[in-house]
Amino acid sequence: MKLCIAEKPSVAKEIAQILGARTRRDGYFEGNGYQVSWTFGHLCTLKEPHDYTDKWKYWDMRYLPMIPPRFGIKVIDDGGVKKQFNTLEKLIGEADEIVNCGDAGQEGELIQRWVLTKAVNKAPVKRLWISSLTEEAIREGFDKLHQGEEFDKLYEAGSARAIGDWLLGMNATRAYTLKYGQNKQVLSIGRVQTPTLAMIVERQLEIENFKPVPYWEVKTTYRDTVFSATSGRFQKPEDAQTVLAEISGIDLYIGNIETKNSNEHPPRLFDLTSLQIECNRKFSMSADDTLRTIQSLYEKKVTTYPRVDTTFLSDDIYKKVPSILKNMKGYESLTQPIIGGGKIRKSKKVFDNKKITDHHAIIPTGQNRIDLSDAERKVFELVCKRFIAVFYPDCKVANTNVEATIGQHNFKTTGKQILAPGWRVVFQNEAKDDNSEDRILPAFTTGEHGPHQPDLQEKQTQPPQYFTEATLLRAMETAGKNMDDEELRELMKENGIGRPSTRANIIETLFRRRYIQKERKRLVATPTGVELIGSIENDLLKSAELTGQWERKLRQIESGELEIALFMEEMKTMVSDVINQVKSSPRRQITILEDEETLKAKAKEEAKLKKQEAAQKVADDLTCPKCGKGQLLKGNSAWGCSGWKAGCRFTIPFAVHEKKLTDKQVATLSTKRKTPLIKGFSFDDLKIDGKLILNASSEIVLQTEIKADSSCPKCNVGKIIKGKTAYGCTNFKGGCSFRVPFEIES
């Protein structure tokens, strides 16, 4: 029997259907010679300090640093986790062959290997390595299974990362908490978390200590175009006034006009970090929100694997491009010129096998869904448009520099003219950023002259900008180096801090610990965050550049360039140095703010009380819509009529078709006998929208609302049509069973 282990139940279900393992068992599927089971994220974790020795149960500076002679793993102490692990352990012990179907990345490999190690697996292991969850990709992946040992170095890198984080996090957190903490509040220190906080604090202190310096600029307007003095800024107002007086009342003469034609390449495809940056910039979505959204799109099979750090595609994807473009519903006006324009463009800035490691850039799969949330639709459109744009021609532009003289003083202006929009057609309906370089200049002629309107502008130097999530993600990617050039950023990724899949969680951890907070889009360090960084004397602990070098070593372990033993020795030395430095440092006071978990617990309790009060108020005002005599009372799982003893059995469940109803929706249904449109009901493994009504018998009925002519979510071939009693698929003759009745009884 072959045992396939996926990373979550939903993926296991997909794989089981494709392999023919359709019999559901407790914790796995079975059939056709396969058993398909799952983890749900980490089932195993590194042992905690007290698992090694009783001395480490206590937070005591005398017992630091804690460096186990050999690291061990254990099953996470959770009932559901233990039950699933026991199921897997039994299946692993009986399997003839294991197929590791975990997420195709470093963390996915680690999750699976720890389970196999803890279960003492002795069967040979194969590896499923795919970049999307479409049926085609899964079948293709099973046709080309890899040997498990091909990914040993990937596992070593993941293991080194986890152990390194344990060593530094456990030891430094205890040391700083014991030295500077108050009232049992933990001061959390982390290998990536702390240098990220340091970048925010350093930027903030730079802003707070910034002293603006005034300066003056001389400009003038000729033919509705602003020209600037080439002499630049004046530090003294009298010098600027002198120039202003000398150019007033005399004509401006146009001198040399230089126009250079150039090509602008399409924007690169998305990796996870650039997608998070774009979503934060355009939609104010947090990095964590973006990661969860693109992960959901991957699991819905409409985009490829998201936790990637490359913006390139492998050459073998090129032959799939026409099919993907053809199947992208709703984008026909943009894809048709590519499909019908002869050979599809293949650029080295898009297709480059040398720039691919585990996976390629994030792209659409060509499949479509009608049940995307608003956030999913926005992110999906970004991915789709980037993918379409890279197959369009370059944008041809004319960059123009115009020189001018007024008496003895030189002036200049610049502008840009789009000669052929090329890829910009894909984004033509989007709001443009305000960019002075994009202004269109009039047709100037060398030698022409005329009057102008001079102007003296007083300005002052500006401090750097506070970090936003977008700019912080970019800084993490480049280890704090400020880079606008895309190609240089690609080269710096090897030294970035954190990995694309972990950066969002690092930022969320800083919020939870109350080390930073958000003021509009700005990230601001709290007094706790500022003082914590001020207390750290070890540069390696808070330097983004030095931490980036550690990240590079982890990548070298993955590629086989560095032995894991050498990395671990360096980590142990570093941890010992950090602890010794803390022990010898003078004690100082650090402002402690309640962490987010404590605040959330308080807020949850307050919200619970308010909800109970609101529910009671709603209940006091609601009459049973069936008997018209009793009141609706809120029970443990449903609202019911107070006249149940008199025979009224009317109820409204808390959830209808797996959609939890709000008290307001319950009140509307009972008083008006119909709700407004509610999104997210479940029916036949689909998410659908509709209205709840009470029929003549006071039974709850779901009136479904599905947009006709949208793509069928089951077959992705046909379109939704409205029949006499139900919505169906135009591909019903091809075997598609999609059918959603207009009214569904609860």
mmCIF file of N, CA and C in Angstrom, residues 619-624 627 629-633 640-643:
data_model
loop_
_atom_site.group_PDB
_atom_site.id
_atom_site.type_symbol
_atom_site.label_atom_id
_atom_site.label_comp_id
_atom_site.label_asym_id
_atom_site.label_seq_id
_atom_site.Cartn_x
_atom_site.Cartn_y
_atom_site.Cartn_z
ATOM 1 N N ALA A 619 -33.685 40.018 21.865
ATOM 2 C CA ALA A 619 -34.665 39.012 22.270
ATOM 3 C C ALA A 619 -35.896 39.642 22.915
ATOM 4 N N ASP A 620 -35.678 40.702 23.676
ATOM 5 C CA ASP A 620 -36.805 41.363 24.348
ATOM 6 C C ASP A 620 -37.793 41.935 23.343
ATOM 7 N N ASP A 621 -37.295 42.248 22.149
ATOM 8 C CA ASP A 621 -38.132 42.926 21.154
ATOM 9 C C ASP A 621 -38.678 41.988 20.077
ATOM 10 N N LEU A 622 -38.294 40.695 20.084
ATOM 11 C CA LEU A 622 -38.668 39.808 18.990
ATOM 12 C C LEU A 622 -39.856 38.913 19.356
ATOM 13 N N THR A 623 -40.880 38.999 18.502
ATOM 14 C CA THR A 623 -42.047 38.122 18.658
ATOM 15 C C THR A 623 -41.910 36.959 17.691
ATOM 16 N N CYS A 624 -42.326 35.793 18.119
ATOM 17 C CA CYS A 624 -42.237 34.611 17.262
ATOM 18 C C CYS A 624 -43.058 34.824 15.993
ATOM 19 N N CYS A 627 -46.137 31.727 15.702
ATOM 20 C CA CYS A 627 -47.359 31.738 16.523
ATOM 21 C C CYS A 627 -47.826 33.153 16.845
ATOM 22 N N LYS A 629 -47.255 34.865 19.352
ATOM 23 C CA LYS A 629 -47.549 35.066 20.779
ATOM 24 C C LYS A 629 -46.271 35.056 21.632
ATOM 25 N N GLY A 630 -45.441 34.047 21.425
ATOM 26 C CA GLY A 630 -44.238 33.927 22.239
ATOM 27 C C GLY A 630 -43.135 34.872 21.798
ATOM 28 N N GLN A 631 -42.087 34.938 22.641
ATOM 29 C CA GLN A 631 -40.900 35.715 22.306
ATOM 30 C C GLN A 631 -39.805 34.764 21.834
ATOM 31 N N LEU A 632 -38.912 35.288 20.971
ATOM 32 C CA LEU A 632 -37.758 34.482 20.564
ATOM 33 C C LEU A 632 -36.693 34.565 21.647
ATOM 34 N N LEU A 633 -36.202 33.416 22.092
ATOM 35 C CA LEU A 633 -35.172 33.337 23.115
ATOM 36 C C LEU A 633 -33.914 32.708 22.520
ATOM 37 N N GLY A 640 -35.261 30.146 19.748
ATOM 38 C CA GLY A 640 -36.504 29.389 19.782
ATOM 39 C C GLY A 640 -37.629 30.178 20.421
ATOM 40 N N CYS A 641 -38.849 29.713 20.225
ATOM 41 C CA CYS A 641 -40.037 30.407 20.740
ATOM 42 C C CYS A 641 -40.251 30.058 22.217
ATOM 43 N N SER A 642 -40.584 31.084 23.006
ATOM 44 C CA SER A 642 -40.853 30.874 24.435
ATOM 45 C C SER A 642 -42.139 30.067 24.645
ATOM 46 N N GLY A 643 -42.950 29.952 23.561
ATOM 47 C CA GLY A 643 -44.202 29.202 23.669
ATOM 48 C C GLY A 643 -44.057 27.749 23.289
#
